Short mmCIF file of C-alpha atoms and ligand atoms in Angstrom, two decimals:
data_model
loop_
_atom_site.label_atom_id
_atom_site.label_comp_id
_atom_site.label_asym_id
_atom_site.label_seq_id
_atom_site.Cartn_x
_atom_site.Cartn_y
_atom_site.Cartn_z
CA UNK A 226 -3.43 26.89 10.07
CA UNK A 227 0.24 25.70 9.63
CA UNK A 228 1.38 21.64 9.83
CA UNK A 229 2.16 20.61 13.47
CA UNK A 230 4.03 16.96 14.21
CA UNK A 231 2.24 14.90 16.71
CA UNK A 232 4.88 12.97 18.73
CA UNK A 233 2.41 11.06 20.61
CA UNK A 234 -1.63 9.75 21.62
CA UNK A 235 -1.69 13.86 23.61
CA UNK A 236 -1.15 14.82 21.41
CA UNK A 237 -2.89 14.31 19.07
CA UNK A 238 -5.54 14.63 20.80
CA UNK A 239 -3.95 18.32 21.61
CA UNK A 240 -3.46 19.46 17.33
CA UNK A 241 -6.62 17.33 16.55
CA UNK A 242 -9.60 17.77 18.69
CA UNK A 243 -12.65 17.13 18.03
CA UNK A 244 -13.00 17.89 15.38
CA UNK A 245 -13.49 14.96 12.08
CA UNK A 246 -10.59 13.46 11.12
CA UNK A 247 -9.58 12.02 7.45
CA UNK A 248 -6.38 10.13 7.50
CA UNK A 249 -3.29 8.84 5.37
CA UNK A 250 -1.25 6.11 6.89
CA UNK A 251 2.49 6.56 4.93
CA UNK A 252 6.71 5.01 5.63
CA UNK A 253 7.53 8.41 4.36
CA UNK A 254 10.11 8.85 0.78
CA UNK A 255 6.96 10.79 0.05
CA UNK A 256 6.74 11.07 -3.36
CA UNK A 257 4.17 12.44 -5.91
CA UNK A 258 1.53 8.95 -5.36
CA UNK A 259 1.48 9.78 -1.30
CA UNK A 260 0.77 13.72 -2.56
CA UNK A 261 -1.88 11.97 -4.14
CA UNK A 262 -3.37 10.31 -1.58
CA UNK A 263 -2.94 13.29 0.69
CA UNK A 264 -4.67 15.85 -1.39
CA UNK A 265 -7.57 13.14 -2.11
CA UNK A 266 -8.34 13.01 1.80
CA UNK A 267 -7.92 15.91 1.98
CA UNK A 268 -11.48 17.14 1.50
CA UNK A 269 -13.02 13.41 3.41
CA UNK A 270 -11.82 15.70 6.66
CA UNK A 271 -11.70 18.17 8.45
CA UNK A 272 -8.34 18.08 9.83
CA UNK A 273 -5.40 15.67 7.56
CA UNK A 274 -3.42 14.06 9.98
CA UNK A 275 -1.04 11.58 8.44
CA UNK A 276 1.39 9.31 10.01
CA UNK A 277 5.48 9.27 8.88
CA UNK A 278 6.38 5.38 11.13
CA UNK A 279 9.21 2.70 9.52
CA UNK A 280 7.30 0.21 10.99
CA UNK A 281 9.68 -2.69 11.65
CA UNK A 282 7.03 -5.60 11.95
CA UNK A 283 6.00 -5.31 8.44
CA UNK A 284 10.03 -5.86 7.63
CA UNK A 285 11.07 -9.49 7.66
CA UNK A 286 15.02 -10.29 9.10
CA UNK A 287 16.73 -9.97 5.92
CA UNK A 288 14.37 -7.47 4.32
CA UNK A 289 15.41 -3.37 4.29
CA UNK A 290 14.09 -2.09 6.52
CA UNK A 291 18.05 -0.83 7.90
CA UNK A 292 17.52 1.17 4.56
CA UNK A 293 15.38 2.23 3.49
CA UNK A 294 14.25 5.34 2.94
CA UNK A 295 14.06 8.33 5.92
CA UNK A 296 13.19 12.11 4.18
CA UNK A 297 11.15 13.41 7.22
CA UNK A 298 12.81 17.15 6.40
CA UNK A 299 11.51 16.00 2.80
CA UNK A 300 8.84 14.31 3.87
CA UNK A 301 7.18 17.45 6.32
CA UNK A 302 7.68 20.36 2.68
CA UNK A 303 5.74 17.81 0.97
CA UNK A 304 2.95 17.64 4.20
CA UNK A 305 2.16 21.06 3.61
CA UNK A 306 1.58 21.31 0.32
CA UNK A 307 -0.53 19.21 0.48
CA UNK A 308 -2.97 21.23 3.17
CA UNK A 309 -2.12 18.32 5.82
CA UNK A 310 -2.49 19.90 9.20
CA UNK A 311 -1.37 17.05 11.85
CA UNK A 312 1.94 14.93 10.29
CA UNK A 313 1.78 11.93 13.50
CA UNK A 314 5.95 11.30 13.67
CA UNK A 315 5.74 8.78 16.58
CA UNK A 316 9.09 6.34 18.35
CA UNK A 317 9.31 3.06 18.04
CA UNK A 318 8.35 2.37 21.61
CA UNK A 319 4.80 5.03 20.57
CA UNK A 320 3.63 2.32 18.71
CA UNK A 321 5.55 -1.06 20.69
CA UNK A 322 5.58 -0.20 24.51
CA UNK A 323 5.70 -3.72 25.35
CA UNK A 324 8.00 -4.45 23.66
CA UNK A 325 7.23 -6.70 19.89
CA UNK A 326 7.67 -10.17 20.96
CA UNK A 327 4.86 -9.44 23.76
CA UNK A 328 2.14 -7.09 21.43
CA UNK A 329 -1.04 -8.56 20.56
CA UNK A 330 -0.43 -8.56 16.92
CA UNK A 331 -3.82 -8.87 14.38
CA UNK A 332 -3.94 -12.57 12.14
CA UNK A 333 -5.14 -11.13 9.09
CA UNK A 334 -6.35 -14.98 8.49
CA UNK A 335 -6.22 -16.79 4.92
CA UNK A 336 -6.25 -13.64 2.29
CA UNK A 337 -3.29 -12.66 4.09
CA UNK A 338 -1.00 -15.66 3.03
CA UNK A 339 -1.86 -15.38 -0.23
CA UNK A 340 0.24 -13.55 -3.25
CA UNK A 341 2.32 -11.00 -1.08
CA UNK A 342 1.93 -12.49 2.19
CA UNK A 343 3.30 -16.38 0.35
CA UNK A 344 6.13 -14.58 -0.03
CA UNK A 345 6.19 -12.27 2.67
CA UNK A 346 4.73 -15.18 4.99
CA UNK A 347 4.85 -12.13 8.35
CA UNK A 348 4.22 -8.90 6.40
CA UNK A 349 0.43 -8.68 6.00
CA UNK A 350 1.03 -8.79 10.49
CA UNK A 351 2.67 -6.46 10.96
CA UNK A 352 0.29 -4.28 8.29
CA UNK A 353 -2.75 -5.30 10.08
CA UNK A 354 -1.69 -4.77 13.66
CA UNK A 355 -0.09 -0.71 13.05
CA UNK A 356 -3.29 0.14 11.04
CA UNK A 357 -5.00 -0.95 13.54
CA UNK A 358 -2.71 0.93 16.35
CA UNK A 359 -2.70 4.12 14.22
CA UNK A 360 -6.57 4.27 14.79
CA UNK A 361 -6.08 3.42 18.03
CA UNK A 362 -4.28 6.47 18.34
CA UNK A 363 -5.48 8.97 15.70
CA UNK A 364 -9.21 7.66 15.60
CA UNK A 365 -10.14 8.87 12.36
CA UNK A 366 -13.72 8.63 10.63
CA UNK A 367 -12.11 8.20 7.62
CA UNK A 368 -8.31 6.59 5.81
CA UNK A 369 -7.37 6.35 2.75
CA UNK A 370 -4.97 3.87 1.24
CA UNK A 371 -3.71 3.54 -2.41
CA UNK A 372 -4.82 0.82 -4.98
CA UNK A 373 -1.11 0.12 -5.49
CA UNK A 374 -0.14 -1.60 -2.42
CA UNK A 375 -4.44 -3.67 -3.21
CA UNK A 376 -3.83 -7.15 -1.52
CA UNK A 377 -3.37 -4.88 1.17
CA UNK A 378 -6.26 -2.79 0.47
CA UNK A 379 -8.95 -5.36 0.70
CA UNK A 380 -6.58 -6.68 3.74
CA UNK A 381 -7.88 -3.23 5.16
CA UNK A 382 -11.70 -2.47 4.84
CA UNK A 383 -11.91 -6.55 5.58
CA UNK A 384 -9.96 -5.31 9.07
CA UNK A 385 -12.17 -2.39 9.42
CA UNK A 386 -15.27 -4.18 8.96
CA UNK A 387 -14.65 -7.11 10.76
CA UNK A 388 -13.39 -6.02 13.63
CA UNK A 389 -15.94 -2.87 13.57
CA UNK A 390 -12.81 -0.30 13.78
CA UNK A 391 -15.78 1.91 12.38
CA UNK A 392 -12.80 3.33 10.03
CA UNK A 393 -14.55 4.05 7.16
CA UNK A 394 -11.29 2.96 4.65
CA UNK A 395 -11.33 5.06 0.67
CA UNK A 396 -9.04 3.51 -2.02
CA UNK A 397 -6.82 5.11 -4.50
CA UNK A 398 -5.68 5.36 -8.51
CA UNK A 399 -2.06 4.04 -8.55
CA UNK A 400 -0.03 7.41 -9.45
CA UNK A 401 2.55 6.70 -11.96
CA UNK A 402 5.36 8.11 -13.59
CA UNK A 403 5.62 9.18 -17.25
CA UNK A 404 6.07 5.01 -18.92
CA UNK A 405 3.69 3.35 -16.36
CA UNK A 406 5.59 2.67 -13.67
CA UNK A 407 3.78 2.11 -10.60
CA UNK A 408 5.76 5.51 -8.70
CA UNK A 409 6.89 3.56 -4.82
CA UNK A 410 9.80 4.75 -2.76
CA UNK A 411 12.16 1.76 -4.14
CA UNK A 412 11.86 1.99 -6.78
CA UNK A 413 15.27 4.46 -6.19
CA UNK A 414 16.83 0.83 -6.07
CA UNK A 415 16.67 0.20 -9.52
CA UNK A 416 19.44 0.96 -11.33
CA UNK A 417 19.32 2.28 -15.03
CA UNK A 418 19.65 -0.25 -17.03
CA UNK A 419 16.53 -2.02 -14.95
CA UNK A 420 14.88 1.29 -14.59
CA UNK A 421 13.83 1.18 -18.27
CA UNK A 422 13.35 -3.18 -17.99
CA UNK A 423 9.97 -1.49 -15.42
CA UNK A 424 8.41 -0.04 -17.77
CA UNK A 425 7.27 -3.82 -18.74
CA UNK A 426 5.51 -4.30 -15.03
CA UNK A 427 2.74 -1.74 -16.28
CA UNK A 428 3.30 -3.03 -19.33
CA UNK A 429 2.71 -6.08 -19.39
CA UNK A 430 -0.67 -4.88 -17.17
CA UNK A 431 -2.46 -2.96 -19.84
CA UNK A 432 -1.40 -5.58 -22.16
CA UNK A 433 -4.39 -8.18 -19.93
CA UNK A 434 -6.68 -5.39 -19.68
CA UNK A 435 -6.53 -5.13 -23.36
CA UNK A 436 -6.62 -8.84 -24.27
CA UNK A 437 -9.30 -8.56 -21.26
CA UNK A 438 -12.37 -9.39 -24.46
CA UNK A 439 -10.63 -11.87 -25.59
CA UNK A 440 -11.75 -14.43 -21.99
CA UNK A 441 -9.24 -15.12 -18.58
CA UNK A 442 -6.47 -17.44 -20.87
CA UNK A 443 -6.25 -14.31 -23.56
CA UNK A 444 -5.21 -12.62 -20.19
CA UNK A 445 -3.07 -13.85 -18.96
CA UNK A 446 -0.90 -14.84 -22.23
CA UNK A 447 -0.42 -11.03 -22.96
CA UNK A 448 0.38 -10.04 -19.92
CA UNK A 449 3.30 -13.28 -19.78
CA UNK A 450 4.43 -12.18 -22.94
CA UNK A 451 5.67 -8.59 -22.67
CA UNK A 452 7.36 -9.88 -19.21
CA UNK A 453 8.65 -13.01 -21.81
CA UNK A 454 10.37 -10.52 -23.89
CA UNK A 455 11.49 -8.00 -21.38
CA UNK A 456 12.51 -10.78 -19.49
CA UNK A 457 10.96 -10.69 -16.55
CA UNK A 458 9.88 -14.05 -14.19
CA UNK A 459 7.12 -12.34 -12.68
CA UNK A 460 7.08 -13.76 -8.26
CA UNK A 461 2.99 -13.79 -9.67
CA UNK A 462 0.98 -13.53 -11.95
CA UNK A 463 -3.39 -13.19 -11.19
CA UNK A 464 -6.49 -12.60 -12.45
CA UNK A 465 -8.88 -12.91 -8.88
CA UNK A 466 -12.21 -11.28 -8.64
CA UNK A 467 -12.07 -7.64 -6.91
CA UNK A 468 -12.24 -9.47 -3.56
CA UNK A 469 -9.43 -11.27 -4.20
CA UNK A 470 -11.12 -14.25 -5.19
CA UNK A 471 -11.81 -16.58 -8.67
CA UNK A 472 -12.59 -14.53 -11.10
CA UNK A 473 -15.76 -15.06 -13.05
CA UNK A 474 -16.30 -14.91 -16.59
CA UNK A 475 -17.85 -11.90 -17.81
CA UNK A 476 -17.66 -9.93 -14.66
CA UNK A 477 -14.93 -6.54 -12.97
CA UNK A 478 -11.98 -8.09 -12.17
CA UNK A 479 -8.47 -7.51 -10.83
CA UNK A 480 -5.36 -8.28 -12.71
CA UNK A 481 -2.17 -8.61 -9.82
CA UNK A 482 1.39 -9.11 -10.86
CA UNK A 483 4.73 -8.58 -7.99
CA UNK A 484 8.26 -9.67 -10.14
CA UNK A 485 11.60 -8.86 -8.82
CA UNK A 486 13.83 -6.41 -11.13
CA UNK A 487 17.75 -6.22 -10.33
CA UNK A 488 17.15 -5.46 -6.33
CA UNK A 489 13.39 -4.49 -6.16
CA UNK A 490 10.25 -6.43 -6.19
CA UNK A 491 7.69 -4.72 -7.43
CA UNK A 492 4.01 -4.44 -7.34
CA UNK A 493 1.30 -3.45 -10.02
CA UNK A 494 -2.38 -4.87 -10.75
CA UNK A 495 -5.40 -2.51 -12.55
CA UNK A 496 -8.84 -3.64 -13.55
CA UNK A 497 -10.24 -4.98 -15.78
CA UNK A 498 -13.14 -7.14 -17.31
CA UNK A 499 -12.51 -10.04 -18.93
CA UNK A 500 -14.72 -11.50 -21.86
CA UNK A 501 -16.98 -14.84 -21.52
CA UNK A 502 -14.41 -17.38 -21.90
CA UNK A 503 -13.69 -19.97 -19.13
CA UNK A 504 -10.38 -19.44 -17.64
CA UNK A 505 -8.60 -22.60 -18.28
CA UNK A 506 -10.67 -23.94 -20.91
P1 AMP B 106 4.27 3.56 1.78
O1 AMP B 106 4.06 4.37 2.01
O2 AMP B 106 4.68 2.42 1.00
O3 AMP B 106 3.82 2.65 3.22
O4 AMP B 106 2.14 3.36 1.32
C1 AMP B 106 2.20 4.38 2.51
C2 AMP B 106 0.43 4.00 1.29
O5 AMP B 106 0.43 4.96 -0.22
C3 AMP B 106 -0.09 2.96 0.64
O6 AMP B 106 -2.21 3.17 0.83
C4 AMP B 106 0.31 2.98 -0.33
O7 AMP B 106 -0.52 2.02 -1.42
C5 AMP B 106 0.74 4.13 -0.89
N1 AMP B 106 0.75 4.52 -2.25
C6 AMP B 106 2.48 3.72 -2.50
N2 AMP B 106 2.80 4.38 -3.45
C7 AMP B 106 1.42 4.45 -4.53
C8 AMP B 106 1.20 4.98 -5.74
N3 AMP B 106 2.12 4.90 -6.69
N4 AMP B 106 -0.05 5.64 -6.52
C9 AMP B 106 -1.34 5.72 -4.99
N5 AMP B 106 -0.87 5.16 -3.64
C10 AMP B 106 0.64 4.44 -3.67
#
């Protein structure tokens, strides 16, 4: 099956028919991280749909909506290589038929105002709203999201469950550059010097993981030390449980970091097990 570009619900419906659908939403500027997501999703449905839509409502005024990289032709090639059947690339009017001000939105709840939500208060409302709309248009059985955006993945899982959207949410491990930097469409904003320094973000996570058996404080100390040495002050560096609540000694945990390195704000996170030392003790 050759790749089909659908711009509207009717074109989507014609391209998909009655098949089961695996879905990967993206904002384009596709890199190898997106390609892994697509390959992960390929066997999960009879038809694989990828969306390419730079969603205005998840950018706050002054953020990089206008400058966000747009590489549609190259994206189509990457989609074709990864086995995508249908690329859904809607116009803004298709996604927001009554404009932005009158749109019904999804409230992300308490999890939407911590971490990324504290730095970007309207971000997750925009993300969840557009994902809910995309689910309504694409009607997927399964949708695949990257662990790279761990809070987003957690919120989308929660939304699908609590709003009974009946879409299975699958997480896909973070794809990294050779030096550990998590791939991101925004890495192109890094200068050559900042690109070298940016490797410290994932190195900090690895140092945290290595200190895991010594307990929570040791994890955070080790990770902070790596960031300090690179002259990076994180917006946050936190240890949580897998649902972003308080971590439990001896249990699986998540270490999450956000830090501005030059222009872009870099996000990364990883799973780890922390030893039995209590946080703060
Ligand atoms: P975006 O186009 O940045 O909105 O991302 C689309 C999807 O790709 C989201 O589910 C992201 O979490 C995922 N993604 C972005 N970067 C990576 C990466 N380096 N590894 C795995 N998934 C990623």
